[in-house]
JSON list of N, CA and C in Angstrom, two decimals:
[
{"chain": "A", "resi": 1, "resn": "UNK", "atom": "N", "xyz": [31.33, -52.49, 20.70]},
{"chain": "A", "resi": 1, "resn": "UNK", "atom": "CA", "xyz": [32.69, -52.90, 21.03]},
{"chain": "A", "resi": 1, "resn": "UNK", "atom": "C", "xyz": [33.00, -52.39, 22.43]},
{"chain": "A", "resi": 2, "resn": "UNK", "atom": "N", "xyz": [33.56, -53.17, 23.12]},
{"chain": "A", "resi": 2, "resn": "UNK", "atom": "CA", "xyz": [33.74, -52.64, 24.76]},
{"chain": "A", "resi": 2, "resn": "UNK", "atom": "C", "xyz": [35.05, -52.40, 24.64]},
{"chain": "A", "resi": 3, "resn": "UNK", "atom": "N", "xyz": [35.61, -51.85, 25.83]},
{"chain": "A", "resi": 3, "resn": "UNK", "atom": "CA", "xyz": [37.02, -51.29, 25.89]},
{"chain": "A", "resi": 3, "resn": "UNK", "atom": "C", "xyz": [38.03, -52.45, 25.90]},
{"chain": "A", "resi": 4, "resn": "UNK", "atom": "N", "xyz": [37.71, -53.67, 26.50]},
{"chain": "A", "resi": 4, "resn": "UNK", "atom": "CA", "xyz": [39.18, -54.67, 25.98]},
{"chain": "A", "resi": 4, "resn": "UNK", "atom": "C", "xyz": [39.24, -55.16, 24.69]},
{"chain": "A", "resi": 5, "resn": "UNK", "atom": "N", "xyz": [38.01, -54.74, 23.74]},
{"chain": "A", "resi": 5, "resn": "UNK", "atom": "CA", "xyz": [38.14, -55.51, 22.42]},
{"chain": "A", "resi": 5, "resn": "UNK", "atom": "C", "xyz": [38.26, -54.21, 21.34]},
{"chain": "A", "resi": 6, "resn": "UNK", "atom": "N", "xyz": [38.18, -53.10, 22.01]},
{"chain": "A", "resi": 6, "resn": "UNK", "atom": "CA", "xyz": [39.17, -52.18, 21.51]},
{"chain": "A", "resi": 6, "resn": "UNK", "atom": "C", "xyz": [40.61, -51.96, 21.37]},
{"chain": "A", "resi": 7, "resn": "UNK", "atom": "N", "xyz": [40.84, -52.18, 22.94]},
{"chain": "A", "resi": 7, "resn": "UNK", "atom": "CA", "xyz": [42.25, -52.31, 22.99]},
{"chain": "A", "resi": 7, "resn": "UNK", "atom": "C", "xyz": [43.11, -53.46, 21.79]},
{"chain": "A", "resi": 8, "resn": "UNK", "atom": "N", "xyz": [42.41, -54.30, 22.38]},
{"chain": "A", "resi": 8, "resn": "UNK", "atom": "CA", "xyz": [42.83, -55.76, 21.04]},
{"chain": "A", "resi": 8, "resn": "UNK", "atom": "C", "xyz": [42.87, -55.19, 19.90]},
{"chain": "A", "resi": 9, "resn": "UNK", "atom": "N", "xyz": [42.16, -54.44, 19.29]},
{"chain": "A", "resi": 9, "resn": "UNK", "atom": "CA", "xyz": [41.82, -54.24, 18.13]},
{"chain": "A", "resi": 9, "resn": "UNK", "atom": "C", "xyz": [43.74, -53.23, 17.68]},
{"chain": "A", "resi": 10, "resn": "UNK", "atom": "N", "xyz": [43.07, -52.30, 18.55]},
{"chain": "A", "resi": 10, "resn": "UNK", "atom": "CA", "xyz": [44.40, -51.51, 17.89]},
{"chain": "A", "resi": 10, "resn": "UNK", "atom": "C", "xyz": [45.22, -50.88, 19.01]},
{"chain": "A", "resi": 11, "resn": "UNK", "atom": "N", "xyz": [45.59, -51.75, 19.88]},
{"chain": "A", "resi": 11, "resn": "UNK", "atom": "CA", "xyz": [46.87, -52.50, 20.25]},
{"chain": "A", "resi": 11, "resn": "UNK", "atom": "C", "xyz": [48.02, -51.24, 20.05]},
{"chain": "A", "resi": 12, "resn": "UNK", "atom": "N", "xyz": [48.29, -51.90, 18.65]},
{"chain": "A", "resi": 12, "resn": "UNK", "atom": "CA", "xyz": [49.59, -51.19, 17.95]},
{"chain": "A", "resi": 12, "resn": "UNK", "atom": "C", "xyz": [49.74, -49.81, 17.64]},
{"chain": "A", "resi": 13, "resn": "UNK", "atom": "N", "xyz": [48.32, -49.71, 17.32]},
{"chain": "A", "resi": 13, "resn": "UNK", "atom": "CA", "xyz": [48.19, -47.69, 16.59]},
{"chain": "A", "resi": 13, "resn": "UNK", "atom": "C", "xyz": [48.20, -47.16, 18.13]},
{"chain": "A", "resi": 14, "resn": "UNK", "atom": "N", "xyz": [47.66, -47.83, 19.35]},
{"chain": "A", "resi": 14, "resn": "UNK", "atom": "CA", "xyz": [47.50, -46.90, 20.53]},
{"chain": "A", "resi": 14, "resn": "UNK", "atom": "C", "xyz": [49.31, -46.80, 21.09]},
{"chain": "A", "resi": 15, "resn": "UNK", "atom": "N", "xyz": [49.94, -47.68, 20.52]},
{"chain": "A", "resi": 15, "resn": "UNK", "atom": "CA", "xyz": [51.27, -47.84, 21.27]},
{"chain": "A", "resi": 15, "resn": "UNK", "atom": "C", "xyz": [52.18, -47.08, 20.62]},
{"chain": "A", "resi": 16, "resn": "UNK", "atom": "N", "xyz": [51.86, -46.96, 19.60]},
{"chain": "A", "resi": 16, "resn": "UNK", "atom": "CA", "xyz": [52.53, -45.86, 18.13]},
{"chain": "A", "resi": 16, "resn": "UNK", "atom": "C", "xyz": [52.43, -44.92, 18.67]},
{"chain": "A", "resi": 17, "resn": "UNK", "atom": "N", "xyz": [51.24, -44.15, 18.72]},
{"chain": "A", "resi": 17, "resn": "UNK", "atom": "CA", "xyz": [50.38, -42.75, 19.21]},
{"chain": "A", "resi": 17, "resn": "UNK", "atom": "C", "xyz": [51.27, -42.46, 20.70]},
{"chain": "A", "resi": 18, "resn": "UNK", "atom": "N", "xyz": [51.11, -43.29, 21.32]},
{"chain": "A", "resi": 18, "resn": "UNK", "atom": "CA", "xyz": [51.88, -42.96, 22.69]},
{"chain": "A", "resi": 18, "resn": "UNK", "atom": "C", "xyz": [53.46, -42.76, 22.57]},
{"chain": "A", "resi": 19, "resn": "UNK", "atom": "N", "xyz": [54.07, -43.82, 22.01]},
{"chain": "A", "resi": 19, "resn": "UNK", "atom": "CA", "xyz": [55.54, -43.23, 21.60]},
{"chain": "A", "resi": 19, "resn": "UNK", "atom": "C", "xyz": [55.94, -42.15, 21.20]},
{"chain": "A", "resi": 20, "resn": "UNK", "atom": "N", "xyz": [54.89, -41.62, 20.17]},
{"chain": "A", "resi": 20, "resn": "UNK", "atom": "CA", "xyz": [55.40, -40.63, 19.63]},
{"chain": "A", "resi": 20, "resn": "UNK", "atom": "C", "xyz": [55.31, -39.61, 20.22]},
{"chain": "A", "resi": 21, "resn": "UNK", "atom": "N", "xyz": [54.26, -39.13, 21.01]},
{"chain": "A", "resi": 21, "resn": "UNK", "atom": "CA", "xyz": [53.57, -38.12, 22.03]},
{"chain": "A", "resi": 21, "resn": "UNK", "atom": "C", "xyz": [54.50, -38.17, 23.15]},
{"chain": "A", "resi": 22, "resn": "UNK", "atom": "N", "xyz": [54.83, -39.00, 23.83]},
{"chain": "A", "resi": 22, "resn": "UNK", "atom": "CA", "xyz": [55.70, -39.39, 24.86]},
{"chain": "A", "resi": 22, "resn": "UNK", "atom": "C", "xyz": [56.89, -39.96, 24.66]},
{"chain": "A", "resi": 23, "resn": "UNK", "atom": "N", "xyz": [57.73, -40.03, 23.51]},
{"chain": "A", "resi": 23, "resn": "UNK", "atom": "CA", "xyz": [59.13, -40.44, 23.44]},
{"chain": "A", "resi": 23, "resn": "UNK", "atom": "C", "xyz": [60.02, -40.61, 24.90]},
{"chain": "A", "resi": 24, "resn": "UNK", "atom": "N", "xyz": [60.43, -41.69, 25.18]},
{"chain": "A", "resi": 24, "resn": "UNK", "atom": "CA", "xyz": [60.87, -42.01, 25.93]},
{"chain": "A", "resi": 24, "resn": "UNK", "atom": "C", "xyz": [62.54, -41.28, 26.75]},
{"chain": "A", "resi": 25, "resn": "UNK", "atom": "N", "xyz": [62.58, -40.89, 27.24]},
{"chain": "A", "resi": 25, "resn": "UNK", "atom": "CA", "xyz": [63.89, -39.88, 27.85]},
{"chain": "A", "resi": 25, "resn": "UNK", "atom": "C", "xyz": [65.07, -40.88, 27.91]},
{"chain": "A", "resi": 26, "resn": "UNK", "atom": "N", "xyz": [64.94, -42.04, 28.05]},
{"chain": "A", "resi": 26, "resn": "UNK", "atom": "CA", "xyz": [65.98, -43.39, 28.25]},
{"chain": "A", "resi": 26, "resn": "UNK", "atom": "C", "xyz": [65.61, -44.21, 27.86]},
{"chain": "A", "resi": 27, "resn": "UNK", "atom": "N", "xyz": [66.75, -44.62, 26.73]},
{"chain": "A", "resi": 27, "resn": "UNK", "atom": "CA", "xyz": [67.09, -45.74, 26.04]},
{"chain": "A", "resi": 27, "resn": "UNK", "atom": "C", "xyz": [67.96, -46.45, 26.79]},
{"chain": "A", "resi": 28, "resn": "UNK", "atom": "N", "xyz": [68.16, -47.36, 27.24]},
{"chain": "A", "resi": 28, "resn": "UNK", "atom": "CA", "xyz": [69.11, -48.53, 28.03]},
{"chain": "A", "resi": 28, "resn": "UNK", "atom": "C", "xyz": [70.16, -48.86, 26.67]},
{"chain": "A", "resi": 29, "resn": "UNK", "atom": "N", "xyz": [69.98, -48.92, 25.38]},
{"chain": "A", "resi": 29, "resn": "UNK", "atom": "CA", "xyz": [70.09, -49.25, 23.98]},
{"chain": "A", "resi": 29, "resn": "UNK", "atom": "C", "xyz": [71.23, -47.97, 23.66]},
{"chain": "A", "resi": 30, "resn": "UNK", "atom": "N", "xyz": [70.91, -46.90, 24.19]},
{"chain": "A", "resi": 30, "resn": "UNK", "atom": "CA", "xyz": [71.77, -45.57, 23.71]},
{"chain": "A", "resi": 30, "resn": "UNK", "atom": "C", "xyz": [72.31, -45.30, 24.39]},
{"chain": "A", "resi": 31, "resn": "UNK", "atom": "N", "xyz": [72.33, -45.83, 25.97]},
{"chain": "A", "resi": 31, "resn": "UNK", "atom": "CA", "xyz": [73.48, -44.98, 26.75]},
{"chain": "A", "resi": 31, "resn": "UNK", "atom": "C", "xyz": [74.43, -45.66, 27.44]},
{"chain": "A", "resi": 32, "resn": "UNK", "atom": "N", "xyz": [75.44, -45.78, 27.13]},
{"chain": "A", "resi": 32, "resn": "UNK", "atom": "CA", "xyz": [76.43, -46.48, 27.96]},
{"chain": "A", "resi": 32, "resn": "UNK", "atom": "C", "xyz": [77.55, -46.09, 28.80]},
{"chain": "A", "resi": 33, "resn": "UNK", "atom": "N", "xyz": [76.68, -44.72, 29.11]},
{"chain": "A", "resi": 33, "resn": "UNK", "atom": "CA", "xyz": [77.42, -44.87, 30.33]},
{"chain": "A", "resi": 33, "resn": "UNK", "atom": "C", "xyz": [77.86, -45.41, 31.98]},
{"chain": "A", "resi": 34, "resn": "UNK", "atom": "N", "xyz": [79.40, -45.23, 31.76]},
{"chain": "A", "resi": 34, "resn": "UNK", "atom": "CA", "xyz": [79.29, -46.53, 33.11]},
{"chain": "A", "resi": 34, "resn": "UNK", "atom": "C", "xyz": [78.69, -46.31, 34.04]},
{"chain": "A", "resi": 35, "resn": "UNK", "atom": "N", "xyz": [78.47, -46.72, 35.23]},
{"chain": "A", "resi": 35, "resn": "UNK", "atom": "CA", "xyz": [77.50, -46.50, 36.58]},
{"chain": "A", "resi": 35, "resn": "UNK", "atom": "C", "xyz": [79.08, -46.22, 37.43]},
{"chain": "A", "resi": 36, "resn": "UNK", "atom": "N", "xyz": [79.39, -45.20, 38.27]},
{"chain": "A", "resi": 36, "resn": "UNK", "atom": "CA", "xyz": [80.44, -45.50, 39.29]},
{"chain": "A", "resi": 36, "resn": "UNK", "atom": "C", "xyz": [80.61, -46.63, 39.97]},
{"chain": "A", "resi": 37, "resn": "UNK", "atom": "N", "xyz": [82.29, -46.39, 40.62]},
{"chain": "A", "resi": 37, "resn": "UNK", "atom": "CA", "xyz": [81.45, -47.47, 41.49]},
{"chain": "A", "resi": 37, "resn": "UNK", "atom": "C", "xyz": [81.15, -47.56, 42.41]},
{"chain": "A", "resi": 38, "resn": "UNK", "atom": "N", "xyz": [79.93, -48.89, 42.73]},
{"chain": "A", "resi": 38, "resn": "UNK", "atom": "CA", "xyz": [79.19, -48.69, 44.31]},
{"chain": "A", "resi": 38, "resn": "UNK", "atom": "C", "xyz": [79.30, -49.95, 44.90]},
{"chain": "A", "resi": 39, "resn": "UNK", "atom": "N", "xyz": [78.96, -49.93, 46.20]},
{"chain": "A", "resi": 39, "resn": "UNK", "atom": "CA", "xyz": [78.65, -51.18, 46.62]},
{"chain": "A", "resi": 39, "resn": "UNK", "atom": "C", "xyz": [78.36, -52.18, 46.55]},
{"chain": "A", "resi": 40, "resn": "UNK", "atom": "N", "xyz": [77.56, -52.12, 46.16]},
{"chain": "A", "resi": 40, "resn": "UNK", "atom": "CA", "xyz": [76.65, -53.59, 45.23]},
{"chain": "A", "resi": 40, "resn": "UNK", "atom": "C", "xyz": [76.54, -53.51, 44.00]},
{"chain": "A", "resi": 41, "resn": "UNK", "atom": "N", "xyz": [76.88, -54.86, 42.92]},
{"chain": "A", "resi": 41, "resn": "UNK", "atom": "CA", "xyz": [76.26, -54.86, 42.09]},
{"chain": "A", "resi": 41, "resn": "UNK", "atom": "C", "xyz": [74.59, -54.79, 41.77]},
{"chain": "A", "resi": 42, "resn": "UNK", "atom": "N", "xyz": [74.52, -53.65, 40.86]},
{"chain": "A", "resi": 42, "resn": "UNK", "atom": "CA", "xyz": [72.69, -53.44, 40.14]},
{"chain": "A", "resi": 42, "resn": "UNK", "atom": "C", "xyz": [73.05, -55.03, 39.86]},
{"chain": "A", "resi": 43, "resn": "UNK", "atom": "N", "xyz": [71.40, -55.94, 39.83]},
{"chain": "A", "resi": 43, "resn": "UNK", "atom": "CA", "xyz": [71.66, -57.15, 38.88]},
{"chain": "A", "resi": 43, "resn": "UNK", "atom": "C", "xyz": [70.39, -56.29, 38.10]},
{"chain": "A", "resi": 44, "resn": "UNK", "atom": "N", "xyz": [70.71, -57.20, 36.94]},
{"chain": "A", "resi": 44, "resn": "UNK", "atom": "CA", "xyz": [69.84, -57.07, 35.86]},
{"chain": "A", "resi": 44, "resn": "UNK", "atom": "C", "xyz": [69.45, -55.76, 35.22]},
{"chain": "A", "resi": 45, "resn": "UNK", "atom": "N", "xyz": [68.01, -55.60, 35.24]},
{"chain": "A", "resi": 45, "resn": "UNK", "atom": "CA", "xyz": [67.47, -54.13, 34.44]},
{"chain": "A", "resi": 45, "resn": "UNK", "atom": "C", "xyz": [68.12, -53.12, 35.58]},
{"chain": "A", "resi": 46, "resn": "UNK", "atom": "N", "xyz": [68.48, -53.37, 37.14]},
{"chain": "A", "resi": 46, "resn": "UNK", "atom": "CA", "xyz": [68.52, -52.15, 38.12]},
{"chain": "A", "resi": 46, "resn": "UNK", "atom": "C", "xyz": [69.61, -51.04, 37.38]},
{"chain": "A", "resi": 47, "resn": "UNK", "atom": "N", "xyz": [70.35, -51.63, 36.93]},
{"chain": "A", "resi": 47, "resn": "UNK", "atom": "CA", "xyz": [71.74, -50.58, 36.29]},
{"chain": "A", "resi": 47, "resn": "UNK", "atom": "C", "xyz": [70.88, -49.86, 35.02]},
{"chain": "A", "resi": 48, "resn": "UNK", "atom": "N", "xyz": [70.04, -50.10, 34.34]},
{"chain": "A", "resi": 48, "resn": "UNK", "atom": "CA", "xyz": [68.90, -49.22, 33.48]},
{"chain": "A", "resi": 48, "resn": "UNK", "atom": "C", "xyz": [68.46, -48.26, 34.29]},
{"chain": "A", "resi": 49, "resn": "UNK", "atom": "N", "xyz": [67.51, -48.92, 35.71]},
{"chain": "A", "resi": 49, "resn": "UNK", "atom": "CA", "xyz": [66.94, -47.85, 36.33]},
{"chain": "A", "resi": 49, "resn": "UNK", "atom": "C", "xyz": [67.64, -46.81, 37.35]},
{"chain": "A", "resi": 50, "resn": "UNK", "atom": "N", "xyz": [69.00, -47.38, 37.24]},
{"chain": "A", "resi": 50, "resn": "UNK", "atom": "CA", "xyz": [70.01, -45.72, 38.10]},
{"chain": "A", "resi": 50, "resn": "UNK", "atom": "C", "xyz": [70.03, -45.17, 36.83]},
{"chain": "A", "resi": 51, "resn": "UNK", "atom": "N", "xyz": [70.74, -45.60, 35.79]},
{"chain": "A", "resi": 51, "resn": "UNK", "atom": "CA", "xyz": [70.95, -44.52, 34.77]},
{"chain": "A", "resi": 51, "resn": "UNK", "atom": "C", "xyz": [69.99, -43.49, 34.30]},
{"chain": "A", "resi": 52, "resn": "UNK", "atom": "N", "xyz": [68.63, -43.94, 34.00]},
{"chain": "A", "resi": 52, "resn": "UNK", "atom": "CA", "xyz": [67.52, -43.30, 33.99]},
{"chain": "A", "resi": 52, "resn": "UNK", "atom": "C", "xyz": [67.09, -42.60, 35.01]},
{"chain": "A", "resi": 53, "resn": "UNK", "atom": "N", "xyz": [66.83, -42.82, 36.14]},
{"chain": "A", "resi": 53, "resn": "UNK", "atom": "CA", "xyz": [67.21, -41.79, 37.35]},
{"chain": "A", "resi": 53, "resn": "UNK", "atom": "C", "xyz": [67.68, -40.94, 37.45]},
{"chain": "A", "resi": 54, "resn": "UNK", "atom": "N", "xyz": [68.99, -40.85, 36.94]},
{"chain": "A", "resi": 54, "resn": "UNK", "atom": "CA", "xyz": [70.09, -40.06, 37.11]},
{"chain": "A", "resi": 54, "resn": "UNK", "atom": "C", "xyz": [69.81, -39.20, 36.08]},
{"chain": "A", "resi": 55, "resn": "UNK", "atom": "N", "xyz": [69.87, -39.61, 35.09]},
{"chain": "A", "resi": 55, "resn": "UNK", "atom": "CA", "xyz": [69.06, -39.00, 33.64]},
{"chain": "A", "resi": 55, "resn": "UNK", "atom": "C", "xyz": [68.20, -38.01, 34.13]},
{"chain": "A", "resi": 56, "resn": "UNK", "atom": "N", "xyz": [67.11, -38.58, 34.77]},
{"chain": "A", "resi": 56, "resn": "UNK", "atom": "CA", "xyz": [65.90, -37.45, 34.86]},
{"chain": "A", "resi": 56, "resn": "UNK", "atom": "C", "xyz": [66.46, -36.73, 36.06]},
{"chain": "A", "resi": 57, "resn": "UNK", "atom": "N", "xyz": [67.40, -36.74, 36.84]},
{"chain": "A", "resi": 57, "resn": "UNK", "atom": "CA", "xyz": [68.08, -35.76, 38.07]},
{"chain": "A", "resi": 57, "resn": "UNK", "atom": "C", "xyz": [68.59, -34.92, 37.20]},
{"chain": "A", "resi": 58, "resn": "UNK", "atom": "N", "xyz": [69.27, -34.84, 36.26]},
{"chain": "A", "resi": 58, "resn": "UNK", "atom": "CA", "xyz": [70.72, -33.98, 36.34]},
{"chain": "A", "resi": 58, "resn": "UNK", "atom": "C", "xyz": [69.43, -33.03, 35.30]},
{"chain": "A", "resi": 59, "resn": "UNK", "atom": "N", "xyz": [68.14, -33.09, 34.88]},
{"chain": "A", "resi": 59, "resn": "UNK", "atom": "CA", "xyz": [67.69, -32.26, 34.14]},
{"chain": "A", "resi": 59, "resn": "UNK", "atom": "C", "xyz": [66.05, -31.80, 35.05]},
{"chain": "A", "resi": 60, "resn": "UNK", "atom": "N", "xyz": [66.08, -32.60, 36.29]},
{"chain": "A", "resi": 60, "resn": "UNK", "atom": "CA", "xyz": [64.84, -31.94, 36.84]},
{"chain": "A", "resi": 60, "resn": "UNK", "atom": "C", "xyz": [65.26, -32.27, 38.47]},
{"chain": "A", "resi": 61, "resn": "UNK", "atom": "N", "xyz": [64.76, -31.34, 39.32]},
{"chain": "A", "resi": 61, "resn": "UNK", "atom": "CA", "xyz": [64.96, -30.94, 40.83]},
{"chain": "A", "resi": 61, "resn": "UNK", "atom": "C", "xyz": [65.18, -32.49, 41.40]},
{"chain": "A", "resi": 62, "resn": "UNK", "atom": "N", "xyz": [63.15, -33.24, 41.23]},
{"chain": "A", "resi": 62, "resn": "UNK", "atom": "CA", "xyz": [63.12, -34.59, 42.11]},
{"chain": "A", "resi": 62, "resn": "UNK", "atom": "C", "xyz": [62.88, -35.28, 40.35]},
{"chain": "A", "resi": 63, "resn": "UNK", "atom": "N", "xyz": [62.68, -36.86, 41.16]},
{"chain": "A", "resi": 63, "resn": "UNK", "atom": "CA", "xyz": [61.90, -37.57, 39.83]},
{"chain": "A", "resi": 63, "resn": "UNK", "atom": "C", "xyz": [61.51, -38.79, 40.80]},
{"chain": "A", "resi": 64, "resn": "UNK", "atom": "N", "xyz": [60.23, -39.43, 40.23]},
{"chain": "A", "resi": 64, "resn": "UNK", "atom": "CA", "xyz": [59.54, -40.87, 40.92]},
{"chain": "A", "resi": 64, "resn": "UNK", "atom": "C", "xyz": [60.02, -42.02, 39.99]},
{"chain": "A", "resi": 65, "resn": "UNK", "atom": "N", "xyz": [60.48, -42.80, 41.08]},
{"chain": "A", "resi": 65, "resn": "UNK", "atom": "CA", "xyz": [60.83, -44.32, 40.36]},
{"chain": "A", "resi": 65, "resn": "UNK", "atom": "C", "xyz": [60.05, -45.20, 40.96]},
{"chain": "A", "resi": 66, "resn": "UNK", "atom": "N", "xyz": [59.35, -45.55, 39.94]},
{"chain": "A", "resi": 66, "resn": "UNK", "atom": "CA", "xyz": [57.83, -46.26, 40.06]},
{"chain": "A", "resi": 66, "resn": "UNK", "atom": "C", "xyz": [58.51, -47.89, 39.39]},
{"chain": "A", "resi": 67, "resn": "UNK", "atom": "N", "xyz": [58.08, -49.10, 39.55]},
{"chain": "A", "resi": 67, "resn": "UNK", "atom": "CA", "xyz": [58.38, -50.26, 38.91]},
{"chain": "A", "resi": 67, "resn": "UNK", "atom": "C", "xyz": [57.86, -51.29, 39.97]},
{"chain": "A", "resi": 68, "resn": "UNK", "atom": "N", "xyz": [58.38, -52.83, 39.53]},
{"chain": "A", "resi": 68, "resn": "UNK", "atom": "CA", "xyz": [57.90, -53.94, 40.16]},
{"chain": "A", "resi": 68, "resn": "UNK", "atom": "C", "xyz": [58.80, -54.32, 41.14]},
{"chain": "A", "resi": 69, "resn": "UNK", "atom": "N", "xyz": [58.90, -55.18, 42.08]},
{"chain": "A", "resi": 69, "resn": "UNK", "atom": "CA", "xyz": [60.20, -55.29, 42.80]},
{"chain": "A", "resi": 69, "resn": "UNK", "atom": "C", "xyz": [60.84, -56.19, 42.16]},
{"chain": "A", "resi": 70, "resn": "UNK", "atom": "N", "xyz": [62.31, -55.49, 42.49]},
{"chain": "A", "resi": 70, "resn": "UNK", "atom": "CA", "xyz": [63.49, -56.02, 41.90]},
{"chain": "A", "resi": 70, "resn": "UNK", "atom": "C", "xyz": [63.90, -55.19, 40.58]},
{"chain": "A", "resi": 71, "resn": "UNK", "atom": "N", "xyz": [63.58, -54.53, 40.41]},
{"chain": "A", "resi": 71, "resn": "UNK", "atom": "CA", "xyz": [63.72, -53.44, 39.21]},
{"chain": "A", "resi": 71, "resn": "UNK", "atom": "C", "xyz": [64.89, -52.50, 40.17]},
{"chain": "A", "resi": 72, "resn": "UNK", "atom": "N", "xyz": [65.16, -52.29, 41.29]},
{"chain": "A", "resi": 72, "resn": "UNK", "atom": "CA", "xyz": [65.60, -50.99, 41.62]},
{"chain": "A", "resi": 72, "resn": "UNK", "atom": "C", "xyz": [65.50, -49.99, 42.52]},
{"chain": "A", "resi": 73, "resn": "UNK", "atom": "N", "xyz": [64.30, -50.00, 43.24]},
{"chain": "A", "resi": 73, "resn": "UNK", "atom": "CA", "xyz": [63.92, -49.07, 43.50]},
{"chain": "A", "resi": 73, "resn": "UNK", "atom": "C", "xyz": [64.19, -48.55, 44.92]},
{"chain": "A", "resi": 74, "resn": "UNK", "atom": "N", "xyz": [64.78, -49.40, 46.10]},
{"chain": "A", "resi": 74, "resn": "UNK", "atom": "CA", "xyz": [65.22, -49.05, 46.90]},
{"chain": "A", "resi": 74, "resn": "UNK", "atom": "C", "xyz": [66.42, -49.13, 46.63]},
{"chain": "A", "resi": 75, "resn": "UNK", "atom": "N", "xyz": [67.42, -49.34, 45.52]},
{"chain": "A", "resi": 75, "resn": "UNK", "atom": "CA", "xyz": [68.75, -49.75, 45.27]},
{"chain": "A", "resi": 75, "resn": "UNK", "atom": "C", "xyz": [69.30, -48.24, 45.19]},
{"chain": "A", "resi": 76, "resn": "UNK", "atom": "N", "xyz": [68.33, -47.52, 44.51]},
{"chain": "A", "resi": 76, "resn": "UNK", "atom": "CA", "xyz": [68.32, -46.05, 43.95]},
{"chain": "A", "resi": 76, "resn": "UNK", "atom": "C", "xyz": [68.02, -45.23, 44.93]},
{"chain": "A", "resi": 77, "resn": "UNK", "atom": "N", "xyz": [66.89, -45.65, 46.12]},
{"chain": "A", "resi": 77, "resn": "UNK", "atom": "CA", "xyz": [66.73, -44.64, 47.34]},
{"chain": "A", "resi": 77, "resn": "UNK", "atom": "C", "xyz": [67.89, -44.74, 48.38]},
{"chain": "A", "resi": 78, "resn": "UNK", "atom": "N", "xyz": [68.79, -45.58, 48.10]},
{"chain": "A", "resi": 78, "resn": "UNK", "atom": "CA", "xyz": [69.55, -45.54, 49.15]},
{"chain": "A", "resi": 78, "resn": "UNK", "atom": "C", "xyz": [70.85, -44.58, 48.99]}
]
């Protein structure tokens, strides 16, 4: 069995295993709090990725916001 027909295989138990080990710090689902206000509207997921940002600030010094463009990520460096 090679490694992509592993992956296929169990998919689900590797994604289980990781959730649980790594529980996620932000839920978009659990937190509603508002965003101040700013300049621009976040569109889309970006108002997820300040909150989560902000999330991992107010409990650690720095934090990396890693994603695809249009997620955020200079919205948040600025």
């Amino acid at each position: 069995m090679d490694l992509s027909e592993f992956i296929d295989t169990y998919r689900d138990a590797i994604a289980q295993r990781v959730v649980e080990s790594y529980p996620p710090r932000y839920r978009p689902s659990d937190c509603g709090k508002p965003l101040p206000r700013l300049l621009r509207t976040p569109l889309g997921a970006q108002a997820d990725a300040i909150r989560g940002a902000a999330l991992s600030l107010e409990e650690h010094r720095g934090t990396t916001v890693v994603g695809e463009m249009g997620t955020g990520k200079t919205f948040i460096a600025a």
